[in-house]
Short mmCIF file of C-alpha atoms in Angstrom, two decimals:
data_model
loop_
_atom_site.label_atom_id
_atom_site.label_comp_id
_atom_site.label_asym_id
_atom_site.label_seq_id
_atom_site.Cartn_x
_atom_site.Cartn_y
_atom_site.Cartn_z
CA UNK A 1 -65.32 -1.26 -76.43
CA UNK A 2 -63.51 -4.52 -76.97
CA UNK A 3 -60.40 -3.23 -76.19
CA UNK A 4 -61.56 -1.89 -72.93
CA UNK A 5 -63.13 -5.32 -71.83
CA UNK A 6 -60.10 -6.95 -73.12
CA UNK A 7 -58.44 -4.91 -70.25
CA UNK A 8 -60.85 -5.46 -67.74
CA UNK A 9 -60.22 -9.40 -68.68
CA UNK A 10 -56.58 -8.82 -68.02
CA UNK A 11 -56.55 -6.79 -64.90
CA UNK A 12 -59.14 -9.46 -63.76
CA UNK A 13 -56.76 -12.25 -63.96
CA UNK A 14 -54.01 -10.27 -62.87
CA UNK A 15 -55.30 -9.27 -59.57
CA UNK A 16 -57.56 -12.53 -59.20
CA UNK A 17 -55.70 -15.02 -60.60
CA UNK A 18 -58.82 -16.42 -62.48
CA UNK A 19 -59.61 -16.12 -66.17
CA UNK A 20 -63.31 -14.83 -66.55
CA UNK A 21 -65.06 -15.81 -69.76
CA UNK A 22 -68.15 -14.73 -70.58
CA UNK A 23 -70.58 -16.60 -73.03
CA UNK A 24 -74.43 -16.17 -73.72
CA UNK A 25 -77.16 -18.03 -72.61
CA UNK A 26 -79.79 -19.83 -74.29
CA UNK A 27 -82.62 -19.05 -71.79
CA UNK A 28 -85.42 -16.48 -71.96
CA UNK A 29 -83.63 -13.74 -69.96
CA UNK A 30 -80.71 -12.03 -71.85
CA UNK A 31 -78.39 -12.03 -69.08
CA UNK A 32 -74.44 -13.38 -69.76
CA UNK A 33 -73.46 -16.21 -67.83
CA UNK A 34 -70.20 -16.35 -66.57
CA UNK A 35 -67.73 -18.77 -65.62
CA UNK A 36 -64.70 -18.81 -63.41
CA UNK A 37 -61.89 -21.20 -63.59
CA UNK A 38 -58.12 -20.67 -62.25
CA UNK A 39 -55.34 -19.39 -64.26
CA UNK A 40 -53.25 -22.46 -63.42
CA UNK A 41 -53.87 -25.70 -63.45
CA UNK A 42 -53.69 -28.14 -59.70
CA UNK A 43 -51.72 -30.94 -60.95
CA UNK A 44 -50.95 -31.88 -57.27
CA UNK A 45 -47.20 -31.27 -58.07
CA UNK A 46 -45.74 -29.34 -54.98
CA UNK A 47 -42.52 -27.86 -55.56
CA UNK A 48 -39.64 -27.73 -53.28
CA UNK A 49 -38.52 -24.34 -52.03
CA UNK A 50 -34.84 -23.60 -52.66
CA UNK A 51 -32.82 -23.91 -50.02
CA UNK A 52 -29.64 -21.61 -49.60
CA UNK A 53 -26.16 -22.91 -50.52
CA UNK A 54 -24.61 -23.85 -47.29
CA UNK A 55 -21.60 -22.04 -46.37
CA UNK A 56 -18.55 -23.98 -46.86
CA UNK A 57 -17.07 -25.60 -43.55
CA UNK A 58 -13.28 -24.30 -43.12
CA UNK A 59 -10.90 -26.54 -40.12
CA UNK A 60 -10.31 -25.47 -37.26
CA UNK A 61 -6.54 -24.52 -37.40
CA UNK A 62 -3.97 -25.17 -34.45
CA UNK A 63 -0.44 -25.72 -33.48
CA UNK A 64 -0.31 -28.95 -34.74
CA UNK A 65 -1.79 -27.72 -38.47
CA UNK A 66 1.92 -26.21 -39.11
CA UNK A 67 5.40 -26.94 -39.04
CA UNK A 68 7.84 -23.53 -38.23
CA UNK A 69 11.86 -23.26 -38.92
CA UNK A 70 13.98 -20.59 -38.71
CA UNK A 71 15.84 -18.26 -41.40
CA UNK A 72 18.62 -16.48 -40.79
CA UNK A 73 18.62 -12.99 -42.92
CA UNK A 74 21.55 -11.24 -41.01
CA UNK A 75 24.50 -12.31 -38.39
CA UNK A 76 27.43 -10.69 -37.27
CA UNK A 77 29.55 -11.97 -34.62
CA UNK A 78 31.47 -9.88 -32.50
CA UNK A 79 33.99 -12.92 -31.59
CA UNK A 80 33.62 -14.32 -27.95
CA UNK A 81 31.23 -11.87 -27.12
CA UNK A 82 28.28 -13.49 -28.71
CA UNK A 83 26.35 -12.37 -32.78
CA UNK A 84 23.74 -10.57 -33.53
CA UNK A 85 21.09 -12.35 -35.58
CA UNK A 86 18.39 -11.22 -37.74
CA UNK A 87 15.85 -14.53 -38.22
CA UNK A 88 12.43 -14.93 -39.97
CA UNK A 89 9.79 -17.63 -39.36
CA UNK A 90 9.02 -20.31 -42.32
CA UNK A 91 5.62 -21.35 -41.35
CA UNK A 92 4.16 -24.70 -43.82
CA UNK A 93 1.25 -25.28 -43.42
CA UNK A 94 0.04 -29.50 -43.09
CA UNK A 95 -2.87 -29.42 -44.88
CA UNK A 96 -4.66 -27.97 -47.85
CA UNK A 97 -4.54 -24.44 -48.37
CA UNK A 98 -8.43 -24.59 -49.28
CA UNK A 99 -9.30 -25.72 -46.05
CA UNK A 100 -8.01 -22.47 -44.57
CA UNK A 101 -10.92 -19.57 -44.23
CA UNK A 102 -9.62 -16.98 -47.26
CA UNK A 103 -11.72 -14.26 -45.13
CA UNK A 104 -10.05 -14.56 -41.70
CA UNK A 105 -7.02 -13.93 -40.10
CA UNK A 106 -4.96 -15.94 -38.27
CA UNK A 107 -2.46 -14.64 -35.69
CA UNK A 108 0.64 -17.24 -35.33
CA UNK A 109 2.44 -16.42 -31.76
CA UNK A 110 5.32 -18.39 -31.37
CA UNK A 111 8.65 -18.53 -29.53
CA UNK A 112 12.47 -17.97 -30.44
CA UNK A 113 15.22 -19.82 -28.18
CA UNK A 114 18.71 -18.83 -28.27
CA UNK A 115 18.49 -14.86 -27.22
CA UNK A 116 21.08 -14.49 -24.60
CA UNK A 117 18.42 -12.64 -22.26
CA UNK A 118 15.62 -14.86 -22.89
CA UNK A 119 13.26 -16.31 -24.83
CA UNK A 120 11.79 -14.03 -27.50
CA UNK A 121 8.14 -14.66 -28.12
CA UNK A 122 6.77 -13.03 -31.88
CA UNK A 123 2.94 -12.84 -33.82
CA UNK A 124 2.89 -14.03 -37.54
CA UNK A 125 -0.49 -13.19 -39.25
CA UNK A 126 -1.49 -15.43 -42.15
CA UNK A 127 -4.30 -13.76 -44.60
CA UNK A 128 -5.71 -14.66 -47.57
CA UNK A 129 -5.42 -18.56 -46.63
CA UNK A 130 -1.32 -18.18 -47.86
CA UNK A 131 -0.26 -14.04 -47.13
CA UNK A 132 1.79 -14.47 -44.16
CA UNK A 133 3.24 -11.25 -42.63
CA UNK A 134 5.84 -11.23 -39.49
CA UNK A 135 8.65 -8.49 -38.09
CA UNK A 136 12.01 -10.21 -38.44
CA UNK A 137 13.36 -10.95 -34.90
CA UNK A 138 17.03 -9.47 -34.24
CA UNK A 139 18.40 -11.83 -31.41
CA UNK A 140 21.92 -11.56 -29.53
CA UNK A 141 23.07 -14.82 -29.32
CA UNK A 142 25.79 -15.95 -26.38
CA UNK A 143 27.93 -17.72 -28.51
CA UNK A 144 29.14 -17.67 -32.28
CA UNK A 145 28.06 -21.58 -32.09
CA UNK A 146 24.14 -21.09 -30.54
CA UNK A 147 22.08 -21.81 -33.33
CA UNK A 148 18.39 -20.46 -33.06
CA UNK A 149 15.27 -22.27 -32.39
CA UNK A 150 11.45 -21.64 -33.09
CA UNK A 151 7.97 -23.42 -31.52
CA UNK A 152 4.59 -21.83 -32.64
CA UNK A 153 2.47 -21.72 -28.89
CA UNK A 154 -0.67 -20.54 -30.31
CA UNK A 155 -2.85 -19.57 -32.92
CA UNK A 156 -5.76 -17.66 -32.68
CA UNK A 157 -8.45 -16.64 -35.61
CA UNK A 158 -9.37 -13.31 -35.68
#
């Protein structure tokens, strides 16, 4: 019997939220008297809700948040007649790496002078806030002495 009121106390302040005691009375009738007060005490302390963790704000990256040169992997000249030149981009970035989005991509487009037919116009992709991956660029220059040159025209985040 006690153990079964003992579990009527606890499902009653489980589902109520209000302990129930029960004590006897000193009047004529023998009928309990019961009280109610609340589980938890009103202290009139309100406490703040927690409020996410704000993403973290990345730049916005541009032209002007890199600097681009040229390496030359390959040449052969074929005398007067102009060389052949294999080049890849060398892309620095101006700022701090941590500033760069680590989930996006960023495609690099930007423009080789010195190809005999034209400008030749390439897309670097940067991942991973430093992964860069690029195509080397073969360019047929006019002359043994035309020395390749590079100008980033865009960069888009994707």
């Amino acid at each position: 019997m006690v153990i079964t009121s003992a579990a009527a106390v606890i499902a009653a302040v489980v589902t109520t939220g209000l302990l129930v005691t029960q004590s006897t009375s000193t009047g004529d009738d023998d009928k309990p008297a019961t009280t109610a007060t609340p589980t938890t005490p009103d202290n009139g302390i309100v406490t703040a809700a927690e409020e996410p963790t704000p993403e973290p704000a990345y730049g916005e990256l541009g032209t002007d948040s890199f600097t681009i040169g040229l390496r030359t992997t390959a040449r052969h000249c074929f005398g007067s007649a102009g060389c052949n030149v294999t080049v890849e981009p060398e892309l620095t970035y101006l700022g701090d790496s941590g500033t760069i989005d680590p989930d996006a991509t960023y495609e690099i487009t930007y423009e080789i002078q010195g190809d005999e037919s034209g400008p030749v116009i390439e897309t670097a992709e940067l991942t991973d806030q430093t992964q860069l991956g690029y195509t080397p660029s073969l360019i047929s220059t006019a002359s043994a002495g035309t020395e390749p040159s590079v100008e980033i025209t865009d960069v888009q985040e994707r």
